[in-house]
PDB file of C-alpha atoms and ligand atoms in Angstrom:
ATOM      1  CA  MET A 168      95.834 112.979  72.845  1.00  0.00           C
ATOM      2  CA  THR A 169      93.383 111.146  70.338  1.00  0.00           C
ATOM      3  CA  GLU A 170      90.024 110.778  71.568  1.00  0.00           C
ATOM      4  CA  TRP A 171      89.698 107.475  72.212  1.00  0.00           C
ATOM      5  CA  THR A 172      86.019 105.188  72.181  1.00  0.00           C
ATOM      6  CA  ASN A 173      85.834 102.076  74.311  1.00  0.00           C
ATOM      7  CA  ASP A 174      84.553 100.477  71.088  1.00  0.00           C
ATOM      8  CA  ALA A 175      88.279 101.571  69.073  1.00  0.00           C
ATOM      9  CA  ALA A 176      90.044 100.519  72.155  1.00  0.00           C
ATOM     10  CA  ILE A 177      88.374  96.924  72.246  1.00  0.00           C
ATOM     11  CA  GLN A 178      89.026  96.415  68.330  1.00  0.00           C
ATOM     12  CA  ARG A 179      92.607  96.817  69.282  1.00  0.00           C
ATOM     13  CA  TRP A 180      92.833  94.168  71.941  1.00  0.00           C
ATOM     14  CA  GLY A 181      90.238  92.056  70.104  1.00  0.00           C
ATOM     15  CA  ALA A 182      92.967  91.576  67.418  1.00  0.00           C
ATOM     16  CA  MET A 183      95.892  90.088  69.481  1.00  0.00           C
ATOM     17  CA  PRO A 184      97.630  87.391  67.943  1.00  0.00           C
ATOM     18  CA  ARG A 185      96.819  83.854  68.690  1.00  0.00           C
ATOM     19  CA  THR A 186     100.832  83.135  69.543  1.00  0.00           C
ATOM     20  CA  VAL A 187     100.998  85.579  72.639  1.00  0.00           C
ATOM     21  CA  LEU A 188      97.249  84.011  73.691  1.00  0.00           C
ATOM     22  CA  GLU A 189      98.970  80.949  73.865  1.00  0.00           C
ATOM     23  CA  GLN A 190     102.044  82.136  75.464  1.00  0.00           C
ATOM     24  CA  THR A 191     100.437  83.314  78.270  1.00  0.00           C
ATOM     25  CA  ALA A 192      97.548  80.829  78.929  1.00  0.00           C
ATOM     26  CA  LEU A 193      98.542  79.395  81.705  1.00  0.00           C
ATOM     27  CA  ASP A 194      99.624  81.899  84.304  1.00  0.00           C
ATOM     28  CA  GLY A 195      99.870  84.971  82.174  1.00  0.00           C
ATOM     29  CA  ASP A 196     103.527  86.711  81.523  1.00  0.00           C
ATOM     30  CA  PHE A 197     106.518  86.926  84.041  1.00  0.00           C
ATOM     31  CA  ALA A 198     104.944  89.967  85.870  1.00  0.00           C
ATOM     32  CA  LYS A 199     101.604  88.435  86.228  1.00  0.00           C
ATOM     33  CA  ARG A 200     103.445  85.401  87.571  1.00  0.00           C
ATOM     34  CA  HIS A 201     105.703  86.671  89.931  1.00  0.00           C
ATOM     35  CA  LEU A 202     104.519  90.001  90.822  1.00  0.00           C
ATOM     36  CA  ILE A 203     100.176  89.991  90.443  1.00  0.00           C
ATOM     37  CA  ASN A 204      98.975  86.449  90.726  1.00  0.00           C
ATOM     38  CA  PRO A 205     100.365  85.697  94.046  1.00  0.00           C
ATOM     39  CA  VAL A 206      98.992  89.125  95.655  1.00  0.00           C
ATOM     40  CA  LEU A 207      95.597  88.462  93.934  1.00  0.00           C
ATOM     41  CA  LEU A 208      95.365  84.918  95.226  1.00  0.00           C
ATOM     42  CA  ARG A 209      96.316  85.617  98.838  1.00  0.00           C
ATOM     43  CA  MET A 210      94.070  88.783  98.724  1.00  0.00           C
ATOM     44  CA  LEU A 211      90.865  86.933  97.684  1.00  0.00           C
ATOM     45  CA  GLY A 212      91.582  83.855 100.056  1.00  0.00           C
ATOM     46  CA  ASP A 213      89.194  80.869 100.375  1.00  0.00           C
ATOM     47  CA  LEU A 214      87.219  80.464  96.636  1.00  0.00           C
ATOM     48  CA  THR A 215      85.429  77.387  97.729  1.00  0.00           C
ATOM     49  CA  GLU A 216      81.813  78.178  96.207  1.00  0.00           C
ATOM     50  CA  ARG A 217      82.328  81.988  95.829  1.00  0.00           C
ATOM     51  CA  ARG A 218      80.876  83.762  92.714  1.00  0.00           C
ATOM     52  CA  VAL A 219      83.993  85.827  90.797  1.00  0.00           C
ATOM     53  CA  LEU A 220      83.812  87.979  88.441  1.00  0.00           C
ATOM     54  CA  ASP A 221      86.893  88.536  85.775  1.00  0.00           C
ATOM     55  CA  ALA A 222      86.435  91.926  84.530  1.00  0.00           C
ATOM     56  CA  GLY A 223      88.396  91.942  81.007  1.00  0.00           C
ATOM     57  CA  CYS A 224      89.550  88.290  81.468  1.00  0.00           C
ATOM     58  CA  GLY A 225      91.533  88.456  78.207  1.00  0.00           C
ATOM     59  CA  ASN A 226      92.532  85.184  77.188  1.00  0.00           C
ATOM     60  CA  GLY A 227      90.846  83.514  80.701  1.00  0.00           C
ATOM     61  CA  TYR A 228      93.680  82.429  82.180  1.00  0.00           C
ATOM     62  CA  LEU A 229      93.036  84.040  86.120  1.00  0.00           C
ATOM     63  CA  SER A 230      89.307  82.823  85.200  1.00  0.00           C
ATOM     64  CA  ARG A 231      90.904  78.947  84.602  1.00  0.00           C
ATOM     65  CA  ILE A 232      93.007  79.671  88.220  1.00  0.00           C
ATOM     66  CA  LEU A 233      89.992  80.931  89.972  1.00  0.00           C
ATOM     67  CA  ALA A 234      88.035  78.210  88.688  1.00  0.00           C
ATOM     68  CA  GLY A 235      90.646  75.752  89.886  1.00  0.00           C
ATOM     69  CA  ARG A 236      90.804  77.129  93.750  1.00  0.00           C
ATOM     70  CA  GLY A 237      86.811  76.371  93.337  1.00  0.00           C
ATOM     71  CA  ALA A 238      85.032  79.706  92.442  1.00  0.00           C
ATOM     72  CA  THR A 239      82.119  79.591  90.346  1.00  0.00           C
ATOM     73  CA  VAL A 240      83.627  82.349  87.557  1.00  0.00           C
ATOM     74  CA  VAL A 241      82.110  84.696  84.999  1.00  0.00           C
ATOM     75  CA  GLY A 242      84.365  86.227  82.465  1.00  0.00           C
ATOM     76  CA  VAL A 243      83.577  89.054  80.768  1.00  0.00           C
ATOM     77  CA  GLU A 244      85.569  90.042  77.947  1.00  0.00           C
ATOM     78  CA  PRO A 245      84.888  92.340  74.650  1.00  0.00           C
ATOM     79  CA  GLY A 246      87.929  91.617  72.726  1.00  0.00           C
ATOM     80  CA  GLN A 247      87.323  89.194  69.886  1.00  0.00           C
ATOM     81  CA  SER A 248      90.519  86.956  69.376  1.00  0.00           C
ATOM     82  CA  LEU A 249      90.525  87.149  73.509  1.00  0.00           C
ATOM     83  CA  PHE A 250      87.075  85.840  74.011  1.00  0.00           C
ATOM     84  CA  ASP A 251      87.371  83.010  71.064  1.00  0.00           C
ATOM     85  CA  PHE A 252      90.331  81.826  72.537  1.00  0.00           C
ATOM     86  CA  ALA A 253      88.900  82.036  76.294  1.00  0.00           C
ATOM     87  CA  VAL A 254      85.916  79.636  74.889  1.00  0.00           C
ATOM     88  CA  GLU A 255      87.898  77.696  73.387  1.00  0.00           C
ATOM     89  CA  GLN A 256      89.722  76.395  76.261  1.00  0.00           C
ATOM     90  CA  GLU A 257      86.762  75.948  77.778  1.00  0.00           C
ATOM     91  CA  THR A 258      85.059  73.790  75.398  1.00  0.00           C
ATOM     92  CA  THR A 259      88.663  72.049  75.513  1.00  0.00           C
ATOM     93  CA  ALA A 260      88.518  71.240  78.950  1.00  0.00           C
ATOM     94  CA  PRO A 261      85.414  72.326  81.061  1.00  0.00           C
ATOM     95  CA  GLN A 262      85.802  73.947  83.976  1.00  0.00           C
ATOM     96  CA  GLY A 263      82.242  75.516  84.564  1.00  0.00           C
ATOM     97  CA  ILE A 264      83.516  79.078  83.406  1.00  0.00           C
ATOM     98  CA  ARG A 265      80.890  81.304  81.778  1.00  0.00           C
ATOM     99  CA  TYR A 266      82.355  83.809  79.494  1.00  0.00           C
ATOM    100  CA  ILE A 267      80.154  86.320  77.993  1.00  0.00           C
ATOM    101  CA  GLN A 268      81.126  88.974  75.183  1.00  0.00           C
ATOM    102  CA  ALA A 269      80.587  92.541  76.385  1.00  0.00           C
ATOM    103  CA  ASP A 270      82.190  96.027  77.294  1.00  0.00           C
ATOM    104  CA  LEU A 271      81.898  96.119  81.141  1.00  0.00           C
ATOM    105  CA  CYS A 272      80.296  99.455  80.719  1.00  0.00           C
ATOM    106  CA  ASP A 273      77.287  97.848  78.950  1.00  0.00           C
ATOM    107  CA  LEU A 274      77.038  94.752  80.656  1.00  0.00           C
ATOM    108  CA  PRO A 275      74.067  92.409  80.007  1.00  0.00           C
ATOM    109  CA  ASN A 276      72.730  90.105  83.244  1.00  0.00           C
ATOM    110  CA  LEU A 277      75.475  88.621  84.821  1.00  0.00           C
ATOM    111  CA  GLY A 278      73.226  86.027  87.081  1.00  0.00           C
ATOM    112  CA  GLY A 279      73.296  87.956  90.243  1.00  0.00           C
ATOM    113  CA  PRO A 280      75.939  89.634  92.438  1.00  0.00           C
ATOM    114  CA  PHE A 281      79.230  88.211  93.036  1.00  0.00           C
ATOM    115  CA  ASP A 282      81.464  87.681  96.094  1.00  0.00           C
ATOM    116  CA  ALA A 283      83.974  89.370  94.174  1.00  0.00           C
ATOM    117  CA  VAL A 284      85.186  91.023  91.160  1.00  0.00           C
ATOM    118  CA  VAL A 285      89.019  90.987  89.654  1.00  0.00           C
ATOM    119  CA  ALA A 286      89.418  93.802  86.658  1.00  0.00           C
ATOM    120  CA  SER A 287      93.438  92.979  86.444  1.00  0.00           C
ATOM    121  CA  MET A 288      95.324  95.807  84.271  1.00  0.00           C
ATOM    122  CA  VAL A 289      91.812  96.408  82.802  1.00  0.00           C
ATOM    123  CA  LEU A 290      90.689  99.765  83.881  1.00  0.00           C
ATOM    124  CA  PRO A 291      93.991 101.288  82.301  1.00  0.00           C
ATOM    125  CA  ALA A 292      92.880  99.970  79.008  1.00  0.00           C
ATOM    126  CA  ILE A 293      89.229 101.498  78.687  1.00  0.00           C
ATOM    127  CA  PRO A 294      88.897 105.338  77.792  1.00  0.00           C
ATOM    128  CA  ASP A 295      85.610 105.234  79.712  1.00  0.00           C
ATOM    129  CA  TRP A 296      87.273 103.588  82.876  1.00  0.00           C
ATOM    130  CA  ILE A 297      84.721 105.497  85.453  1.00  0.00           C
ATOM    131  CA  GLY A 298      81.759 103.744  83.845  1.00  0.00           C
ATOM    132  CA  ALA A 299      83.770 100.098  83.890  1.00  0.00           C
ATOM    133  CA  MET A 300      84.932 100.741  87.348  1.00  0.00           C
ATOM    134  CA  ARG A 301      81.235 101.648  88.610  1.00  0.00           C
ATOM    135  CA  ALA A 302      79.904  98.339  86.564  1.00  0.00           C
ATOM    136  CA  CYS A 303      82.533  96.228  88.989  1.00  0.00           C
ATOM    137  CA  VAL A 304      81.122  97.989  92.146  1.00  0.00           C
ATOM    138  CA  HIS A 305      77.468  97.267  91.214  1.00  0.00           C
ATOM    139  CA  ALA A 306      78.227  93.593  90.431  1.00  0.00           C
ATOM    140  CA  LEU A 307      79.639  92.908  94.088  1.00  0.00           C
ATOM    141  CA  LYS A 308      76.951  91.937  96.841  1.00  0.00           C
ATOM    142  CA  PRO A 309      77.565  94.560  99.921  1.00  0.00           C
ATOM    143  CA  GLY A 310      80.371  93.874 101.596  1.00  0.00           C
ATOM    144  CA  GLY A 311      81.702  92.064  98.459  1.00  0.00           C
ATOM    145  CA  LEU A 312      85.435  92.637  97.577  1.00  0.00           C
ATOM    146  CA  PHE A 313      86.873  94.655  94.599  1.00  0.00           C
ATOM    147  CA  LEU A 314      90.251  94.178  93.281  1.00  0.00           C
ATOM    148  CA  PHE A 315      91.789  95.943  90.463  1.00  0.00           C
ATOM    149  CA  THR A 316      95.470  96.274  89.336  1.00  0.00           C
ATOM    150  CA  VAL A 317      97.119  99.018  87.429  1.00  0.00           C
ATOM    151  CA  ASN A 318     100.903  99.471  85.917  1.00  0.00           C
ATOM    152  CA  HIS A 319     101.946 101.684  89.002  1.00  0.00           C
ATOM    153  CA  PRO A 320     101.036 105.257  88.057  1.00  0.00           C
ATOM    154  CA  CYS A 321     104.354 106.525  89.571  1.00  0.00           C
ATOM    155  CA  TYR A 322     106.842 103.693  87.422  1.00  0.00           C
ATOM    156  CA  GLU A 323     104.847 103.083  84.299  1.00  0.00           C
ATOM    157  CA  GLN A 324     107.535 103.237  81.747  1.00  0.00           C
ATOM    158  CA  LEU A 325     109.976 100.869  84.616  1.00  0.00           C
ATOM    159  CA  TRP A 326     111.322  98.154  82.381  1.00  0.00           C
ATOM    160  CA  PRO A 327     111.682 100.120  78.840  1.00  0.00           C
ATOM    161  CA  THR A 328     113.514 103.116  80.639  1.00  0.00           C
ATOM    162  CA  TRP A 329     115.641 101.120  83.612  1.00  0.00           C
ATOM    163  CA  ARG A 330     116.789  98.779  80.111  1.00  0.00           C
ATOM    164  CA  GLU A 331     117.853 101.865  78.249  1.00  0.00           C
ATOM    165  CA  HIS A 332     119.070 104.270  81.030  1.00  0.00           C
ATOM    166  CA  GLY A 333     119.773 101.876  83.783  1.00  0.00           C
ATOM    167  CA  GLU A 334     117.378 104.177  86.130  1.00  0.00           C
ATOM    168  CA  TYR A 335     113.925 105.179  85.736  1.00  0.00           C
ATOM    169  CA  ARG A 336     112.970 108.266  83.997  1.00  0.00           C
ATOM    170  CA  THR A 337     109.946 109.859  83.725  1.00  0.00           C
ATOM    171  CA  HIS A 338     108.733 113.225  82.762  1.00  0.00           C
ATOM    172  CA  ARG A 339     105.074 113.563  82.891  1.00  0.00           C
ATOM    173  CA  TYR A 340     102.642 112.438  85.477  1.00  0.00           C
ATOM    174  CA  LEU A 341      99.767 114.591  86.141  1.00  0.00           C
ATOM    175  CA  THR A 342      97.738 114.768  82.860  1.00  0.00           C
ATOM    176  CA  GLU A 343      96.339 111.897  81.369  1.00  0.00           C
ATOM    177  CA  TYR A 344      97.914 110.052  78.710  1.00  0.00           C
ATOM    178  CA  GLU A 345      98.489 107.183  75.744  1.00  0.00           C
ATOM    179  CA  ILE A 346     100.565 104.694  76.369  1.00  0.00           C
ATOM    180  CA  PRO A 347     100.531 102.187  73.097  1.00  0.00           C
ATOM    181  CA  GLY A 348     101.642  98.620  73.219  1.00  0.00           C
ATOM    182  CA  PRO A 349     102.100  96.240  70.945  1.00  0.00           C
ATOM    183  CA  ASN A 350      98.403  94.797  71.629  1.00  0.00           C
ATOM    184  CA  GLY A 351      96.550  97.301  72.564  1.00  0.00           C
ATOM    185  CA  VAL A 352      96.649 100.938  73.988  1.00  0.00           C
ATOM    186  CA  ASP A 353      96.569 101.876  77.864  1.00  0.00           C
ATOM    187  CA  PHE A 354      95.821 105.370  79.618  1.00  0.00           C
ATOM    188  CA  HIS A 355      98.150 106.844  82.483  1.00  0.00           C
ATOM    189  CA  ARG A 356      96.212 108.139  85.084  1.00  0.00           C
ATOM    190  CA  THR A 357      97.327 109.455  88.504  1.00  0.00           C
ATOM    191  CA  LEU A 358      97.256 107.515  91.752  1.00  0.00           C
ATOM    192  CA  SER A 359      94.625 109.699  93.579  1.00  0.00           C
ATOM    193  CA  THR A 360      92.404 109.685  89.849  1.00  0.00           C
ATOM    194  CA  TYR A 361      91.810 105.962  90.572  1.00  0.00           C
ATOM    195  CA  LEU A 362      91.931 105.648  94.517  1.00  0.00           C
ATOM    196  CA  ASN A 363      89.221 108.618  95.081  1.00  0.00           C
ATOM    197  CA  GLN A 364      86.819 107.542  92.242  1.00  0.00           C
ATOM    198  CA  VAL A 365      86.794 103.581  94.109  1.00  0.00           C
ATOM    199  CA  THR A 366      86.116 105.502  97.436  1.00  0.00           C
ATOM    200  CA  ARG A 367      83.520 107.606  95.510  1.00  0.00           C
ATOM    201  CA  LEU A 368      81.983 104.674  94.251  1.00  0.00           C
ATOM    202  CA  GLY A 369      80.653 103.729  97.968  1.00  0.00           C
ATOM    203  CA  CYS A 370      83.704 101.274  98.794  1.00  0.00           C
ATOM    204  CA  HIS A 371      86.340 101.428 101.128  1.00  0.00           C
ATOM    205  CA  LEU A 372      90.204 100.475 100.613  1.00  0.00           C
ATOM    206  CA  THR A 373      91.292  97.791 102.508  1.00  0.00           C
ATOM    207  CA  GLU A 374      94.766  97.478 101.378  1.00  0.00           C
ATOM    208  CA  LEU A 375      97.442  98.702  98.486  1.00  0.00           C
ATOM    209  CA  ALA A 376     100.315  96.196  97.591  1.00  0.00           C
ATOM    210  CA  GLU A 377     103.704  97.474  95.613  1.00  0.00           C
ATOM    211  CA  PRO A 378     105.035  94.343  94.703  1.00  0.00           C
ATOM    212  CA  GLY A 379     108.609  93.895  94.097  1.00  0.00           C
ATOM    213  CA  LEU A 380     110.470  90.972  92.830  1.00  0.00           C
ATOM    214  CA  ASP A 381     112.345  88.588  94.511  1.00  0.00           C
ATOM    215  CA  PRO A 382     116.018  88.547  93.535  1.00  0.00           C
ATOM    216  CA  ASP A 383     116.086  85.186  93.007  1.00  0.00           C
ATOM    217  CA  ALA A 384     113.691  85.525  90.252  1.00  0.00           C
ATOM    218  CA  THR A 385     115.552  88.001  87.900  1.00  0.00           C
ATOM    219  CA  ALA A 386     117.727  84.962  86.862  1.00  0.00           C
ATOM    220  CA  HIS A 387     114.714  83.532  85.079  1.00  0.00           C
ATOM    221  CA  GLY A 388     113.276  86.801  83.545  1.00  0.00           C
ATOM    222  CA  PRO A 389     114.015  89.052  80.549  1.00  0.00           C
ATOM    223  CA  ASP A 390     116.767  91.658  80.125  1.00  0.00           C
ATOM    224  CA  GLY A 391     116.621  94.625  82.678  1.00  0.00           C
ATOM    225  CA  ILE A 392     113.947  93.085  84.956  1.00  0.00           C
ATOM    226  CA  ASP A 393     116.320  93.686  87.993  1.00  0.00           C
ATOM    227  CA  ALA A 394     113.919  97.185  87.834  1.00  0.00           C
ATOM    228  CA  TYR A 395     111.608  95.155  89.656  1.00  0.00           C
ATOM    229  CA  VAL A 396     113.647  94.272  92.758  1.00  0.00           C
ATOM    230  CA  HIS A 397     114.044  97.895  93.152  1.00  0.00           C
ATOM    231  CA  LEU A 398     110.801  99.896  91.977  1.00  0.00           C
ATOM    232  CA  PRO A 399     107.171  98.726  91.931  1.00  0.00           C
ATOM    233  CA  ASN A 400     106.128  97.997  88.345  1.00  0.00           C
ATOM    234  CA  PHE A 401     102.265  97.130  89.281  1.00  0.00           C
ATOM    235  CA  LEU A 402      99.818  98.472  91.819  1.00  0.00           C
ATOM    236  CA  ILE A 403      97.184  96.221  93.205  1.00  0.00           C
ATOM    237  CA  ILE A 404      93.868  97.712  94.569  1.00  0.00           C
ATOM    238  CA  ALA A 405      91.496  95.859  97.062  1.00  0.00           C
ATOM    239  CA  ALA A 406      88.137  97.773  98.525  1.00  0.00           C
ATOM    240  CA  ARG A 407      85.077  96.330 100.011  1.00  0.00           C
ATOM    241  CA  ARG A 408      81.817  97.773  98.923  1.00  0.00           C
ATOM    242  CA  THR A 409      80.149  99.286 101.605  1.00  0.00           C
ATOM    243  CA  THR A 410      76.380  99.252 100.943  1.00  0.00           C
TER     244      THR A 410
HETATM  245  C1  SAM B  70      95.999  94.357  79.598  1.00  0.00           C
HETATM  246  S1  SAM B  70      94.761  93.406  79.275  1.00  0.00           S
HETATM  247  C2  SAM B  70      94.608  92.458  81.029  1.00  0.00           C
HETATM  248  C3  SAM B  70      93.773  91.362  80.192  1.00  0.00           C
HETATM  249  C4  SAM B  70      93.540  90.064  81.494  1.00  0.00           C
HETATM  250  N1  SAM B  70      92.878  90.776  82.608  1.00  0.00           N
HETATM  251  C5  SAM B  70      94.816  90.060  81.907  1.00  0.00           C
HETATM  252  O1  SAM B  70      94.954  90.280  83.109  1.00  0.00           O
HETATM  253  O2  SAM B  70      95.611  89.122  81.246  1.00  0.00           O
HETATM  254  C6  SAM B  70      93.249  94.327  79.004  1.00  0.00           C
HETATM  255  C7  SAM B  70      91.871  93.620  78.775  1.00  0.00           C
HETATM  256  O3  SAM B  70      91.037  94.372  78.588  1.00  0.00           O
HETATM  257  C8  SAM B  70      89.851  94.189  77.965  1.00  0.00           C
HETATM  258  N2  SAM B  70      88.795  95.849  77.632  1.00  0.00           N
HETATM  259  C9  SAM B  70      89.459  97.082  76.855  1.00  0.00           C
HETATM  260  N3  SAM B  70      88.206  97.546  76.774  1.00  0.00           N
HETATM  261  C10 SAM B  70      87.482  96.675  77.957  1.00  0.00           C
HETATM  262  C11 SAM B  70      86.151  97.116  78.279  1.00  0.00           C
HETATM  263  N4  SAM B  70      85.463  98.323  77.717  1.00  0.00           N
HETATM  264  N5  SAM B  70      85.244  96.087  78.701  1.00  0.00           N
HETATM  265  C12 SAM B  70      85.998  95.412  79.603  1.00  0.00           C
HETATM  266  N6  SAM B  70      87.605  94.599  78.765  1.00  0.00           N
HETATM  267  C13 SAM B  70      87.747  95.638  78.327  1.00  0.00           C
HETATM  268  C14 SAM B  70      91.041  94.091  76.829  1.00  0.00           C
HETATM  269  O4  SAM B  70      90.143  93.522  75.786  1.00  0.00           O
HETATM  270  C15 SAM B  70      91.681  93.158  77.301  1.00  0.00           C
HETATM  271  O5  SAM B  70      91.851  92.000  77.527  1.00  0.00           O
END
């Protein structure tokens, strides 16, 4: 596997074209709309006057949803085109979101601890993911909620293999490997790797979710999306900082 640095990975993500940023500006893509966002929002609960960090906020769609629900939001995003787009949206329609361009492993002062930190589909994108997870946990108040989402490590290539073979196929799980995508690179890590690290950092797990797609939603999705009815493509982890 190529030796990736955080900077090299950020360069790739930060070249995301404007067309993609615009298409996903409202609520992310199909999978986020149907599978991830509803679970994250349920887990976060009432956001009125809560301070929330959107760690690796991308184009800022989740930051905008959270601010719309009453949260005071800080969005951290290092990638240039994503950061510029998020700031532009805030300038056009201000919601009081503060965007900071930074690597999670090298954060400036974010203005005090948070009630909740959300890192949606971010840790798999970071070579030094342990440093990034540590920063997310350290940004929390004691008792604060840490939510992170990843492609389910057991069903990572679900959609492409289902379309090709009519079933899910995989041939390796136990080692870390690269998953190149059209707009950036992700890294496969095992389920236990993520879960053990979050507990090692002083959190206790409160919920794991493996959302399945409502069969009625398949009519509005791309070809092969019925895979998501039968197998979970995402894992959503809720943990609380204990100290
Ligand atoms: C798959 S995108 C997810 C973005 C957003 N959270 C969402 O749900 O659409 C991965 C994001 O992680 C960001 N990222 C990559 N390396 C990072 C780092 N070291 N610190 C913070 N964010 C990083 C990328 O720039 C990109 O915005």
